[in-house]
mmCIF file of C-alpha atoms in Angstrom:
data_model
loop_
_atom_site.group_PDB
_atom_site.id
_atom_site.type_symbol
_atom_site.label_atom_id
_atom_site.label_comp_id
_atom_site.label_asym_id
_atom_site.label_seq_id
_atom_site.Cartn_x
_atom_site.Cartn_y
_atom_site.Cartn_z
ATOM 1 C CA MET A 1 -23.021 38.020 11.965
ATOM 2 C CA ASN A 2 -20.910 38.721 8.882
ATOM 3 C CA VAL A 3 -17.199 38.300 8.210
ATOM 4 C CA LEU A 4 -16.296 41.897 9.045
ATOM 5 C CA LYS A 5 -18.072 41.619 12.400
ATOM 6 C CA VAL A 6 -16.065 38.501 13.198
ATOM 7 C CA TYR A 7 -12.889 40.494 12.543
ATOM 8 C CA LYS A 8 -14.070 43.346 14.752
ATOM 9 C CA LYS A 9 -15.021 40.937 17.551
ATOM 10 C CA LEU A 10 -11.623 39.230 17.440
ATOM 11 C CA LEU A 11 -9.905 42.610 17.452
ATOM 12 C CA ASP A 12 -12.014 43.790 20.382
ATOM 13 C CA ILE A 13 -11.080 40.724 22.447
ATOM 14 C CA TYR A 14 -7.426 40.207 21.513
ATOM 15 C CA GLY A 15 -6.297 43.649 20.374
ATOM 16 C CA PHE A 16 -3.818 44.414 17.609
ATOM 17 C CA GLN A 17 -1.319 41.603 16.991
ATOM 18 C CA LYS A 18 1.089 43.781 14.961
ATOM 19 C CA TRP A 19 2.419 41.000 12.753
ATOM 20 C CA TRP A 20 4.987 40.137 11.281
ATOM 21 C CA PRO A 21 7.406 39.953 14.255
ATOM 22 C CA VAL A 22 10.969 40.866 13.265
ATOM 23 C CA HIS A 23 14.218 41.346 15.171
ATOM 24 C CA GLU A 24 15.704 44.769 15.748
ATOM 25 C CA ASN A 25 18.415 45.936 13.358
ATOM 26 C CA GLN A 26 17.517 43.333 10.759
ATOM 27 C CA ASP A 27 16.208 43.800 7.226
ATOM 28 C CA LYS A 28 12.423 43.433 7.478
ATOM 29 C CA VAL A 29 11.931 42.070 3.968
ATOM 30 C CA VAL A 30 14.727 39.525 4.254
ATOM 31 C CA GLU A 31 13.594 38.265 7.649
ATOM 32 C CA ILE A 32 9.965 37.922 6.562
ATOM 33 C CA VAL A 33 10.872 36.087 3.356
ATOM 34 C CA ILE A 34 13.105 33.671 5.254
ATOM 35 C CA GLY A 35 10.602 33.287 8.086
ATOM 36 C CA ALA A 36 7.756 32.570 5.688
ATOM 37 C CA VAL A 37 9.685 29.572 4.369
ATOM 38 C CA LEU A 38 10.954 28.379 7.746
ATOM 39 C CA THR A 39 7.478 28.431 9.323
ATOM 40 C CA GLN A 40 6.156 25.790 6.919
ATOM 41 C CA ASN A 41 4.987 22.748 8.904
ATOM 42 C CA THR A 42 6.500 23.872 12.190
ATOM 43 C CA SER A 43 5.890 26.153 15.152
ATOM 44 C CA TRP A 44 7.089 29.736 15.346
ATOM 45 C CA LYS A 45 9.200 28.778 18.357
ATOM 46 C CA ASN A 46 11.299 26.595 16.069
ATOM 47 C CA VAL A 47 11.476 29.343 13.470
ATOM 48 C CA GLU A 48 12.861 31.712 16.092
ATOM 49 C CA LYS A 49 15.684 29.276 16.842
ATOM 50 C CA SER A 50 16.627 29.107 13.174
ATOM 51 C CA LEU A 51 16.454 32.882 12.749
ATOM 52 C CA GLU A 52 18.641 33.380 15.802
ATOM 53 C CA ASN A 53 21.177 30.938 14.336
ATOM 54 C CA LEU A 54 21.218 32.903 11.079
ATOM 55 C CA ILE A 55 21.605 36.207 12.911
ATOM 56 C CA TYR A 56 24.431 34.850 15.091
ATOM 57 C CA TYR A 57 26.202 33.535 11.994
ATOM 58 C CA GLY A 58 25.657 36.880 10.232
ATOM 59 C CA CYS A 59 23.600 35.251 7.533
ATOM 60 C CA LEU A 60 20.214 36.957 7.658
ATOM 61 C CA SER A 61 20.676 38.445 4.200
ATOM 62 C CA PHE A 62 19.979 37.329 0.652
ATOM 63 C CA GLU A 63 23.670 37.669 -0.222
ATOM 64 C CA CYS A 64 24.730 35.296 2.541
ATOM 65 C CA ILE A 65 21.916 32.825 1.836
ATOM 66 C CA LYS A 66 23.001 32.735 -1.806
ATOM 67 C CA ASN A 67 26.694 32.250 -1.087
ATOM 68 C CA ILE A 68 26.731 30.115 2.046
ATOM 69 C CA ASP A 69 27.515 26.415 1.693
ATOM 70 C CA ILE A 70 24.187 24.635 1.585
ATOM 71 C CA GLU A 71 25.245 22.108 4.232
ATOM 72 C CA MET A 72 25.996 24.957 6.639
ATOM 73 C CA LEU A 73 22.642 26.548 5.807
ATOM 74 C CA LYS A 74 20.886 23.273 6.568
ATOM 75 C CA LYS A 75 22.629 23.162 9.923
ATOM 76 C CA LEU A 76 21.595 26.715 10.799
ATOM 77 C CA ILE A 77 17.922 26.185 9.940
ATOM 78 C CA LYS A 78 17.679 22.625 11.272
ATOM 79 C CA PRO A 79 15.427 23.620 14.237
ATOM 80 C CA SER A 80 12.662 24.468 11.738
ATOM 81 C CA GLY A 81 12.577 20.952 10.314
ATOM 82 C CA PHE A 82 12.443 19.884 6.640
ATOM 83 C CA TYR A 83 15.778 21.665 6.364
ATOM 84 C CA ASN A 84 16.935 19.903 3.197
ATOM 85 C CA GLN A 85 14.077 21.303 1.099
ATOM 86 C CA LYS A 86 13.872 24.622 2.949
ATOM 87 C CA ALA A 87 17.576 25.301 2.356
ATOM 88 C CA LYS A 88 17.088 24.786 -1.383
ATOM 89 C CA THR A 89 14.007 27.016 -1.390
ATOM 90 C CA LEU A 90 15.815 29.775 0.488
ATOM 91 C CA LYS A 91 18.681 29.735 -1.998
ATOM 92 C CA LEU A 92 16.259 29.949 -4.928
ATOM 93 C CA LEU A 93 14.446 32.870 -3.297
ATOM 94 C CA ALA A 94 17.709 34.632 -2.472
ATOM 95 C CA ASN A 95 18.720 34.448 -6.130
ATOM 96 C CA LEU A 96 15.314 35.728 -7.215
ATOM 97 C CA PHE A 97 15.323 38.706 -4.842
ATOM 98 C CA LEU A 98 18.901 39.610 -5.737
ATOM 99 C CA GLU A 99 18.058 39.581 -9.443
ATOM 100 C CA LYS A 100 14.781 41.531 -9.312
ATOM 101 C CA LYS A 101 13.413 44.417 -7.256
ATOM 102 C CA GLU A 102 9.746 43.780 -8.055
ATOM 103 C CA ILE A 103 8.550 40.224 -7.512
ATOM 104 C CA THR A 104 5.133 39.006 -8.628
ATOM 105 C CA ARG A 105 2.997 36.322 -7.018
ATOM 106 C CA GLN A 106 3.442 34.154 -10.102
ATOM 107 C CA GLU A 107 7.231 34.390 -9.800
ATOM 108 C CA LEU A 108 7.089 33.395 -6.141
ATOM 109 C CA LEU A 109 4.818 30.439 -6.883
ATOM 110 C CA ALA A 110 7.248 29.293 -9.584
ATOM 111 C CA VAL A 111 9.892 28.704 -6.900
ATOM 112 C CA LYS A 112 9.975 25.091 -5.733
ATOM 113 C CA GLY A 113 8.866 24.971 -2.113
ATOM 114 C CA VAL A 114 6.736 28.122 -2.267
ATOM 115 C CA GLY A 115 2.966 27.605 -2.190
ATOM 116 C CA PRO A 116 0.097 30.119 -2.051
ATOM 117 C CA GLU A 117 0.286 30.604 1.728
ATOM 118 C CA THR A 118 4.032 31.310 1.685
ATOM 119 C CA ALA A 119 3.789 33.567 -1.365
ATOM 120 C CA ASP A 120 0.924 35.593 0.079
ATOM 121 C CA SER A 121 2.661 35.885 3.455
ATOM 122 C CA ILE A 122 5.677 37.394 1.724
ATOM 123 C CA LEU A 123 3.585 39.759 -0.383
ATOM 124 C CA LEU A 124 1.347 40.909 2.473
ATOM 125 C CA TYR A 125 3.802 41.238 5.335
ATOM 126 C CA ALA A 126 7.051 42.081 3.542
ATOM 127 C CA PHE A 127 5.704 44.251 0.726
ATOM 128 C CA ASP A 128 2.303 45.448 2.008
ATOM 129 C CA LYS A 129 0.509 43.988 -0.994
ATOM 130 C CA PRO A 130 -3.225 43.166 -0.582
ATOM 131 C CA PHE A 131 -3.080 39.357 -0.581
ATOM 132 C CA PHE A 132 -5.026 37.782 2.278
ATOM 133 C CA VAL A 133 -3.189 34.807 3.785
ATOM 134 C CA VAL A 134 -5.183 31.605 4.139
ATOM 135 C CA ASP A 135 -3.890 28.807 6.371
ATOM 136 C CA LYS A 136 -5.206 25.777 8.247
ATOM 137 C CA TYR A 137 -6.529 28.024 10.998
ATOM 138 C CA THR A 138 -8.502 30.141 8.543
ATOM 139 C CA LYS A 139 -10.123 27.052 7.033
ATOM 140 C CA ARG A 140 -10.887 25.639 10.474
ATOM 141 C CA LEU A 141 -12.499 28.788 11.837
ATOM 142 C CA PHE A 142 -14.650 29.646 8.840
ATOM 143 C CA TYR A 143 -15.858 26.063 8.526
ATOM 144 C CA ARG A 144 -16.766 25.827 12.210
ATOM 145 C CA LEU A 145 -18.588 29.144 12.112
ATOM 146 C CA GLY A 146 -20.661 27.880 9.209
ATOM 147 C CA PHE A 147 -19.379 30.274 6.573
ATOM 148 C CA THR A 148 -17.697 27.813 4.205
ATOM 149 C CA PRO A 149 -17.502 24.077 3.428
ATOM 150 C CA GLU A 150 -14.733 22.049 5.037
ATOM 151 C CA ASN A 151 -13.032 21.206 1.736
ATOM 152 C CA ILE A 152 -13.000 24.734 0.314
ATOM 153 C CA SER A 153 -9.915 25.539 -1.770
ATOM 154 C CA TYR A 154 -7.305 28.144 -0.861
ATOM 155 C CA GLU A 155 -8.362 30.465 -3.664
ATOM 156 C CA GLU A 156 -12.089 30.124 -2.922
ATOM 157 C CA LEU A 157 -11.673 30.898 0.772
ATOM 158 C CA GLN A 158 -9.332 33.785 0.034
ATOM 159 C CA ARG A 159 -11.859 35.249 -2.395
ATOM 160 C CA PHE A 160 -14.750 34.750 0.033
ATOM 161 C CA ILE A 161 -12.946 36.633 2.804
ATOM 162 C CA THR A 162 -11.669 39.490 0.649
ATOM 163 C CA ASP A 163 -15.118 39.933 -0.907
ATOM 164 C CA ASN A 164 -16.556 40.519 2.562
ATOM 165 C CA ILE A 165 -14.036 42.888 4.156
ATOM 166 C CA PRO A 166 -12.478 46.190 3.036
ATOM 167 C CA LYS A 167 -9.471 45.929 0.728
ATOM 168 C CA ASP A 168 -7.071 47.162 3.374
ATOM 169 C CA VAL A 169 -3.580 45.766 3.948
ATOM 170 C CA GLU A 170 -3.639 46.476 7.683
ATOM 171 C CA ILE A 171 -6.981 44.705 8.088
ATOM 172 C CA TYR A 172 -5.653 41.757 6.079
ATOM 173 C CA LYS A 173 -2.628 41.523 8.389
ATOM 174 C CA GLU A 174 -4.557 41.860 11.619
ATOM 175 C CA PHE A 175 -7.399 39.545 10.622
ATOM 176 C CA HIS A 176 -4.990 36.778 9.651
ATOM 177 C CA ALA A 177 -3.001 37.200 12.869
ATOM 178 C CA LEU A 178 -6.167 37.299 14.984
ATOM 179 C CA ILE A 179 -7.470 34.099 13.395
ATOM 180 C CA VAL A 180 -4.205 32.356 14.251
ATOM 181 C CA LYS A 181 -4.389 33.683 17.818
ATOM 182 C CA HIS A 182 -7.979 32.514 18.285
ATOM 183 C CA CYS A 183 -7.324 29.082 16.791
ATOM 184 C CA LYS A 184 -4.292 28.518 18.993
ATOM 185 C CA ASP A 185 -6.097 29.619 22.150
ATOM 186 C CA ILE A 186 -9.703 28.491 21.720
ATOM 187 C CA CYS A 187 -10.620 27.084 18.306
ATOM 188 C CA THR A 188 -7.969 24.395 18.631
ATOM 189 C CA LYS A 189 -7.973 21.004 16.929
ATOM 190 C CA THR A 190 -10.137 19.876 19.848
ATOM 191 C CA PRO A 191 -12.159 23.080 20.215
ATOM 192 C CA LYS A 192 -12.929 24.770 23.536
ATOM 193 C CA CYS A 193 -16.365 25.860 22.390
ATOM 194 C CA GLU A 194 -17.542 26.559 25.928
ATOM 195 C CA ASN A 195 -14.992 29.378 26.101
ATOM 196 C CA CYS A 196 -15.632 30.777 22.612
ATOM 197 C CA PHE A 197 -17.062 34.270 22.318
ATOM 198 C CA LEU A 198 -17.891 33.600 18.648
ATOM 199 C CA SER A 199 -19.566 30.173 18.866
ATOM 200 C CA CYS A 200 -21.584 28.417 16.208
ATOM 201 C CA LYS A 201 -24.378 30.985 16.380
ATOM 202 C CA PHE A 202 -22.188 33.229 14.214
ATOM 203 C CA LYS A 203 -23.566 32.227 10.830
ATOM 204 C CA MET A 204 -23.458 34.153 7.571
ATOM 205 C CA GLU A 205 -26.379 36.560 7.396
ATOM 206 C CA VAL A 206 -28.536 36.062 4.340
#
């Protein structure tokens, strides 16, 4: 069983996830950029609360994020946790996106509070750029299936996956979302292996 077959099996079982979820009548790019920061070290349920606060306040825009008093911004995004640092990161990103139309991965990574996962989430989901997103779920699943070592780096795992699937933005989006779905439902921290349709028999074919 190879990596592409794992993707196809997940898709067959769970169907299309159609990520990234955004609210109606909101700017897709802005909401994804903000959401990618807010989701750091918290659940999406908490992110939704923060996004709803921003929408209610009329502040789901780069202009508002830039100009709003930082203490008010912290209050609005408090449900997402780590609001002191996230507020600073959001203001830095708002300035960046207001200054430039084309943003590179290197420019995103230069922003304090933006790591590879956040940068690639923004590039993939907001701008349809072919950067596969690696997170804790990706590392967990590929290690448990026997594909990669437990301590593999972000860049190494990203390269391993993209070398073994087509370079297709929609596949990148769906595969990442499906991995998250599977790891929240079955391949949890304490895995429910008896219910897993992948199981440890899915090893890399030589």
